[in-house]
Coordinates of C-alpha atoms in Angstrom, one line a residue:
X275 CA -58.3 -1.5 7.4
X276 CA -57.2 2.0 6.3
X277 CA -56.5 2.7 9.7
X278 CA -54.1 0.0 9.8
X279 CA -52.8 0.8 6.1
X280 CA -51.7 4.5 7.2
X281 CA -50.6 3.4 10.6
X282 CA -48.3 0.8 8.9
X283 CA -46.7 3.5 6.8
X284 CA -46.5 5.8 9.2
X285 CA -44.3 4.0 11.2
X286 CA -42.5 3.0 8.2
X287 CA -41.4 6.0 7.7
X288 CA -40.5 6.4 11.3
X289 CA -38.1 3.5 10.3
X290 CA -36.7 4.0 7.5
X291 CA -34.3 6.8 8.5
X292 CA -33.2 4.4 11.4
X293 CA -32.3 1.9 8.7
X294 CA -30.8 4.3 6.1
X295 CA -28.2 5.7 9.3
X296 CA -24.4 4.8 9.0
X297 CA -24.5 1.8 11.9
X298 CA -21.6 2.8 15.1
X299 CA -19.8 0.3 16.6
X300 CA -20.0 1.4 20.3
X301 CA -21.6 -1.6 21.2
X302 CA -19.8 -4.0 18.5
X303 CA -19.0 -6.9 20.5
X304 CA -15.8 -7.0 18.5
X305 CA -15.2 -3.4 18.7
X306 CA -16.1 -3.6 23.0
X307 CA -13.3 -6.9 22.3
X308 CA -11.0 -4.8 21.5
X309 CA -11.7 -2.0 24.0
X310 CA -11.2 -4.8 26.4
X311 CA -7.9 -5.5 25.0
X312 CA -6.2 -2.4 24.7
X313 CA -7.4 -0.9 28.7
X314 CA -5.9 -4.2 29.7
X315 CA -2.8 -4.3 27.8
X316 CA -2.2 -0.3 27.1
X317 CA -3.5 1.4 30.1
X318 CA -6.2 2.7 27.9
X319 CA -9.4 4.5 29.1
X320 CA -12.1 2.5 28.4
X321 CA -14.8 5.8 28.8
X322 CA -12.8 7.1 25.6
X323 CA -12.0 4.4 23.6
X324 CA -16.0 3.6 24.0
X325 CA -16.6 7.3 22.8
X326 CA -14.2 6.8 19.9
X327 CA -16.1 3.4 18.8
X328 CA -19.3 5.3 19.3
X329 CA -18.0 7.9 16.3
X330 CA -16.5 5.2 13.9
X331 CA -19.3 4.4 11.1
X332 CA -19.4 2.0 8.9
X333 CA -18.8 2.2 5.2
X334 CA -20.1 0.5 2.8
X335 CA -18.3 2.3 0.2
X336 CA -15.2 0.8 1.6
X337 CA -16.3 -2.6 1.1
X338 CA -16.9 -2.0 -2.2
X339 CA -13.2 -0.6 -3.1
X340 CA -12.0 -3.5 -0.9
X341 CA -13.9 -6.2 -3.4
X342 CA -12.2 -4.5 -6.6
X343 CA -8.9 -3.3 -6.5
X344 CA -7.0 -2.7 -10.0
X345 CA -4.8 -5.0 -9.2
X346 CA -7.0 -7.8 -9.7
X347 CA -9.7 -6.3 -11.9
X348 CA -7.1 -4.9 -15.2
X349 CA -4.5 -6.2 -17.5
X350 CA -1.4 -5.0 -17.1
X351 CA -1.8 -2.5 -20.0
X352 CA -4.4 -1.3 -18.9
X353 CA -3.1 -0.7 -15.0
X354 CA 0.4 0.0 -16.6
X355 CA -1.4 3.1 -18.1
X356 CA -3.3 4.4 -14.9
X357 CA 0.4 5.4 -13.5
X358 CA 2.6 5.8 -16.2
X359 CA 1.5 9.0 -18.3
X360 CA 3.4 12.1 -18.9
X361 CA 1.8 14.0 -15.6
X362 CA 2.8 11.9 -13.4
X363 CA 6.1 11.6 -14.4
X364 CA 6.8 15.1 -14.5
X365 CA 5.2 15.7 -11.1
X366 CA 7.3 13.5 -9.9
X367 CA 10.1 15.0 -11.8
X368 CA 9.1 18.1 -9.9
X369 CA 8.7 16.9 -6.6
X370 CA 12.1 15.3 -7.4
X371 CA 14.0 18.4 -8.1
X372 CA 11.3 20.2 -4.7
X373 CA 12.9 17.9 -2.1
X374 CA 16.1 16.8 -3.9
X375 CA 18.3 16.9 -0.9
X376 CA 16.1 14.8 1.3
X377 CA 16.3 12.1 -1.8
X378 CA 19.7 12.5 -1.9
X379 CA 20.2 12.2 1.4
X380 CA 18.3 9.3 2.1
X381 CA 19.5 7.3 -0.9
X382 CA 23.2 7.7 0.7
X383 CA 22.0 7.0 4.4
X384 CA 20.1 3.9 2.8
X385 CA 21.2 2.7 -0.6
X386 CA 17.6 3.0 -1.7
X387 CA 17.9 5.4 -5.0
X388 CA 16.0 8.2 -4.9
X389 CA 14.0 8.1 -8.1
X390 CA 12.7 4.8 -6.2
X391 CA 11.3 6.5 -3.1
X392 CA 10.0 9.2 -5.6
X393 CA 7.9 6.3 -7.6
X394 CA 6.1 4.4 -4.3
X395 CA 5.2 8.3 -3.5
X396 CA 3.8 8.9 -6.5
X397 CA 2.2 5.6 -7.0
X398 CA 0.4 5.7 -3.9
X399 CA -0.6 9.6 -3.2
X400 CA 0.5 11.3 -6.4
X401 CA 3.1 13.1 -4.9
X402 CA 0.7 13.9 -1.4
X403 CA -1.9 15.1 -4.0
X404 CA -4.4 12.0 -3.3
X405 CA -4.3 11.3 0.2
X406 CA -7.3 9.8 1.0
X407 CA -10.7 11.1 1.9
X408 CA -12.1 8.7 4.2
X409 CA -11.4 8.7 7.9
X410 CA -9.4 6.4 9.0
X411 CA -11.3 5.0 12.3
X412 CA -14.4 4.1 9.8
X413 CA -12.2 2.7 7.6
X414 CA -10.0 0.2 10.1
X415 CA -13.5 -0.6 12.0
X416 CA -15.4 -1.2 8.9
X417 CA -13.4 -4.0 7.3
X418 CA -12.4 -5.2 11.2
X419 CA -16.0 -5.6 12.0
X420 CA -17.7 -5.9 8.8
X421 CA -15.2 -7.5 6.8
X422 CA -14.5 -11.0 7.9
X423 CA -12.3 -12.4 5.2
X424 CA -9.5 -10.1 6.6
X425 CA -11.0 -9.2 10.3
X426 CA -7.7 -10.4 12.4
X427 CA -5.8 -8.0 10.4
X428 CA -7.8 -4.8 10.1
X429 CA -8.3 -5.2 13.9
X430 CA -5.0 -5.9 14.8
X431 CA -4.5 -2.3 12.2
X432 CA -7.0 -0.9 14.1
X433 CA -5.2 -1.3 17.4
X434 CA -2.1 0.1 16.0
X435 CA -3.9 3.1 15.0
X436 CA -5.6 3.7 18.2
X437 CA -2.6 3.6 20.1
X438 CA -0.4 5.9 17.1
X439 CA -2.8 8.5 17.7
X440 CA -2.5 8.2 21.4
X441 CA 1.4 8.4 21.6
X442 CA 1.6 11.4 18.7
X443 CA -1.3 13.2 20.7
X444 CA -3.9 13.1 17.8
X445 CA -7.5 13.1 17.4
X446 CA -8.2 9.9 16.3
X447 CA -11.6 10.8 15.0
X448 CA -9.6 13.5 12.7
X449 CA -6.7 11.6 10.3
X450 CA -8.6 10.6 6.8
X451 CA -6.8 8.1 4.6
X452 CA -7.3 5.9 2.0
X453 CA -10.3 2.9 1.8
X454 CA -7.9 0.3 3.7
X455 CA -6.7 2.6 6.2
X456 CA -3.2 3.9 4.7
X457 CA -1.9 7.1 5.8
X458 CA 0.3 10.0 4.8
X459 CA 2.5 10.6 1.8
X460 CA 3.2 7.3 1.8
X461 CA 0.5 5.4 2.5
X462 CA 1.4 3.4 5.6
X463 CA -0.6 1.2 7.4
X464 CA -0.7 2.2 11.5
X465 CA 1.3 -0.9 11.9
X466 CA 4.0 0.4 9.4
X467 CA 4.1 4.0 10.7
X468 CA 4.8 2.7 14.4
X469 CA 7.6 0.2 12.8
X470 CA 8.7 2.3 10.3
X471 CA 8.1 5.9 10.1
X472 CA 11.8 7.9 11.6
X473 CA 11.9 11.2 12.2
X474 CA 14.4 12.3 9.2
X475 CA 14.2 16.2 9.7
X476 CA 15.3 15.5 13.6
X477 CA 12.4 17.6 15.0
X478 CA 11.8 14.8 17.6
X479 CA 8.6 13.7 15.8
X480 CA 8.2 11.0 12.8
X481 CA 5.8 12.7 10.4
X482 CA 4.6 11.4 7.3
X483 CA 1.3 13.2 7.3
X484 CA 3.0 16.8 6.6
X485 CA 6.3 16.2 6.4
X486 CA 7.7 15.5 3.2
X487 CA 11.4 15.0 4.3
X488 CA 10.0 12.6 6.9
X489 CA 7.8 10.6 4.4
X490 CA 10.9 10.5 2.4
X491 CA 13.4 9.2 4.9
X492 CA 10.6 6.6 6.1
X493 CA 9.6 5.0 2.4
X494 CA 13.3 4.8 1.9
X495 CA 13.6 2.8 5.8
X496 CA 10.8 0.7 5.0
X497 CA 12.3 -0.7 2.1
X498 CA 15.8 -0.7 4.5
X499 CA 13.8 -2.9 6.9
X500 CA 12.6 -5.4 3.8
X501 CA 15.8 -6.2 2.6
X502 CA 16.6 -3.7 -0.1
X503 CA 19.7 -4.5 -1.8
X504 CA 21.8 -1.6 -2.3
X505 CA 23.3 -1.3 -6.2
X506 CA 21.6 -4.2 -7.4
X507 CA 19.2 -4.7 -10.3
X508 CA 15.1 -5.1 -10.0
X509 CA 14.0 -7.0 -12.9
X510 CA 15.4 -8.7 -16.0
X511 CA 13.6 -8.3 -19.4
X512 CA 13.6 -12.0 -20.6
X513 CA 12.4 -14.3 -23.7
X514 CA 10.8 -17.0 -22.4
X515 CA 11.2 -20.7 -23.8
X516 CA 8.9 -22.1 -26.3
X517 CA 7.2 -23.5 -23.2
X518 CA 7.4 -21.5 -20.1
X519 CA 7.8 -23.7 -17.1
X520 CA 4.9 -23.1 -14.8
X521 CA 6.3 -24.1 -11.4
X522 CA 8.9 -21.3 -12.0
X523 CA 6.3 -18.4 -13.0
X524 CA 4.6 -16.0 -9.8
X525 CA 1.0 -16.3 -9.4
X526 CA -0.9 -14.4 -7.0
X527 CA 1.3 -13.4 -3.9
X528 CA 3.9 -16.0 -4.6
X529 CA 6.3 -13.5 -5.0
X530 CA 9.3 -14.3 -3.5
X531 CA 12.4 -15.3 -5.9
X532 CA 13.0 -19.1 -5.7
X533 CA 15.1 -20.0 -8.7
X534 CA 18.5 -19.0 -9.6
X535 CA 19.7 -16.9 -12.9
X536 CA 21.5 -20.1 -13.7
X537 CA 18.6 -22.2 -14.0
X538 CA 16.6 -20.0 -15.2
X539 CA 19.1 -19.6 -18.3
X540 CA 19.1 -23.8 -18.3
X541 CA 15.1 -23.9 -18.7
X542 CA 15.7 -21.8 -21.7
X543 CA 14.8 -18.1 -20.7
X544 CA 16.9 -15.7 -22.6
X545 CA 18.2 -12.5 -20.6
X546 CA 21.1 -10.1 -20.4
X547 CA 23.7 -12.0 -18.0
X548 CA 24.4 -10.9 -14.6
X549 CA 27.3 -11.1 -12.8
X550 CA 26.1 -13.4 -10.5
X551 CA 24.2 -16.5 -11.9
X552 CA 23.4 -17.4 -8.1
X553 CA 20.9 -14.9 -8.0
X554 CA 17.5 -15.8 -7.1
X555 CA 14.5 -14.7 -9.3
X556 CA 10.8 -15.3 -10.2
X557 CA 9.8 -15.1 -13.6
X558 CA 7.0 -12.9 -13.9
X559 CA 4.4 -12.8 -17.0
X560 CA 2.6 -9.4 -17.9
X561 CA -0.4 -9.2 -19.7
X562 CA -0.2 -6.6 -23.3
X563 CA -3.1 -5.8 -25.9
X564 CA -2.0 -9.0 -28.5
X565 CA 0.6 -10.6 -26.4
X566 CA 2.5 -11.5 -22.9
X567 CA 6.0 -9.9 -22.4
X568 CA 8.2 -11.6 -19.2
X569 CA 10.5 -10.3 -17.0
X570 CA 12.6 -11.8 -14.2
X571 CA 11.6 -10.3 -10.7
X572 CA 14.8 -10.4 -8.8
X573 CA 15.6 -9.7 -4.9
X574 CA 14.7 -5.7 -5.2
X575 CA 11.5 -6.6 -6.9
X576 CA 10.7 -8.7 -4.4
X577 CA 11.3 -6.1 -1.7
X578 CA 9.0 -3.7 -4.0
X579 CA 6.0 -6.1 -3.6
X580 CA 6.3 -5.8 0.4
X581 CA 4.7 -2.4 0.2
X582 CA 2.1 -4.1 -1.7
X583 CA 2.0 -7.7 -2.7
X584 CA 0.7 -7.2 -6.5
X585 CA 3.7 -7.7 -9.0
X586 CA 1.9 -5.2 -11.5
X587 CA 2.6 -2.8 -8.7
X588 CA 6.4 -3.7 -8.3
X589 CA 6.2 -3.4 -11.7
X590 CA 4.8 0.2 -12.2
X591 CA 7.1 1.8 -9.5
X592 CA 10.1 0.7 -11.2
X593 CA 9.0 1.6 -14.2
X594 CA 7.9 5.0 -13.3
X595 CA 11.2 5.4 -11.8
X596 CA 12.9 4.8 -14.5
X597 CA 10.9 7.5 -16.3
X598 CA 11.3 10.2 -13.2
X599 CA 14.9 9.1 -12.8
X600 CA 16.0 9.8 -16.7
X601 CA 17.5 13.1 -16.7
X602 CA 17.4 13.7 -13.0
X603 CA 20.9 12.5 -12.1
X604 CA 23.3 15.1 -11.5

């Protein structure tokens, strides 16, 4: 019976270094799904793209962010706090005044104001300070293989990633990004650096990794391609009525405007008039210490949400824009 005791632990701990490994997904029949998919489709070579797999680890970690973002874990005084303070305002200040004729550049090329592109940048890297540390193949095959509630779109991600690296002649196994897979200064999905990112410097390559004039040319695009509205207004501070219509309030990702100034103003919200009373706009309620202050998310704001699709995070880009943009205008 001792015999058996110490044999039993022995291989036990044979074991248990097996189990405690990061798990590969070289023999994911998902992951070989997708191998399938992109020799047939790309002209890929399967030997490779098996190595690649064979590399990518899984992260639990990454799961973990994935189950808790701010967004949906703080009030909006408390996430409101997280991006505006006084360094990150006059970083961005600074990286404002570092790379002003790219800003200014872009803003006239694409209506987007500068101090705009400034805020995303700073939201999402802290001016390229905080880029990420995990590497961006674990991250796109952990929460396409392991992460089923949104599998279809990290593996579709995970394709466009494969196939970015290919065509810009990187190592796959090299870029790290954040927990979901962004990249670069400004945190672009693969699918959004192949649709978006331009080549704004005109050195025949669309950087966004490096290249801060590139990054800057392709936040400013991205919001081009999402229908920014050049000139017009982002939100409305409002007073809401005595009893705040619920149908006309966002919750969750419905984001998009669907009520006009106009009737807004008849269902008793109080606001500063706009020109046009046609305008579309979502009223939007924000969560302080003791009370709930409302604003009136218009197209812009909308357009702001499409990087990502958390009114709090419309919310603190324009905000921090405001902040960098006060005093910056020549």
């Amino acid at each position: 019976m001792h015999t058996l005791l110490k044999s039993a632990l022995a291989a036990a701990l044979m074991v248990a270094p097996l189990a405690l490994a990061q798990p590969h997904y070289g023999d994911n029949p998902a992951a070989l799904a997708v191998i399938d998919q992109l020799v047939e489709e790309e002209g890929f070579d399967r030997d490779a793209l098996v190595a690649i797999m064979s590399d990518a680890e899984r992260q639990e970690s990454i799961i973990n962010a994935m189950n808790r973002p701010a967004e949906k874990t703080k009030a909006w005084h408390e996430y409101r706090k997280i991006f505006l303070n006084d360094q990150r305002i006059r970083d961005g200040q600074q990286f404002y005044r570092d790379n002003r004729e790219a800003l200014k550049r872009a803003e006239a090329e694409t209506g987007v104001p500068a101090e705009i592109i400034v805020a995303i940048i700073g939201v999402e890297t802290l001016y390229g300070k905080i880029r990420g540390s995990y590497r961006v193949i674990d991250a796109l095959s952990t929460l396409a293989f392991d992460y089923p509630r949104r599998s279809e779109f990290f593996t579709s991600e995970l394709k466009h990633y494969l196939i970015l690296t290919r065509d810009q002649g990187m190592d796959p196994l090299t870029p790290v990004g954040s927990y979901a897979g962004a990249m670069g200064y400004g945190q672009f999905m693969p699918s959004s650096y192949r649709n978006y990112a331009i080549d704004f410097d005109g050195d025949g390559k669309a950087d966004i990794w490096e290249n801060k004039t590139d990054a800057i040319g392709s936040v400013a695009n991205y919001f081009v391609e999402h229908g920014w509205q050049p000139g017009e207004k982002v939100v409305l501070s409002a007073e809401p009525p005595a009893e705040v219509p619920e149908e006309m309030l966002s919750r969750g990702r419905k984001l998009k405007p669907r009520y006009t100034l106009s009737e807004f103003a008849a269902a008793g919200f109080e606001f500063k008039p706009q020109n046009d009373d046609k305008a579309m706009a979502i009223a939007i309620e924000f969560e302080q210490p003791a009370s709930l202050e409302y604003w009136l998310g218009l197209e812009n704001f909308y357009v702001i949400t499409r990087y990502n699709h958390s009114a709090m995070y419309a919310m603190a880009v324009y905000q921090l824009s405001m902040a960098i943009g006060s005093g910056m205008r020549e």
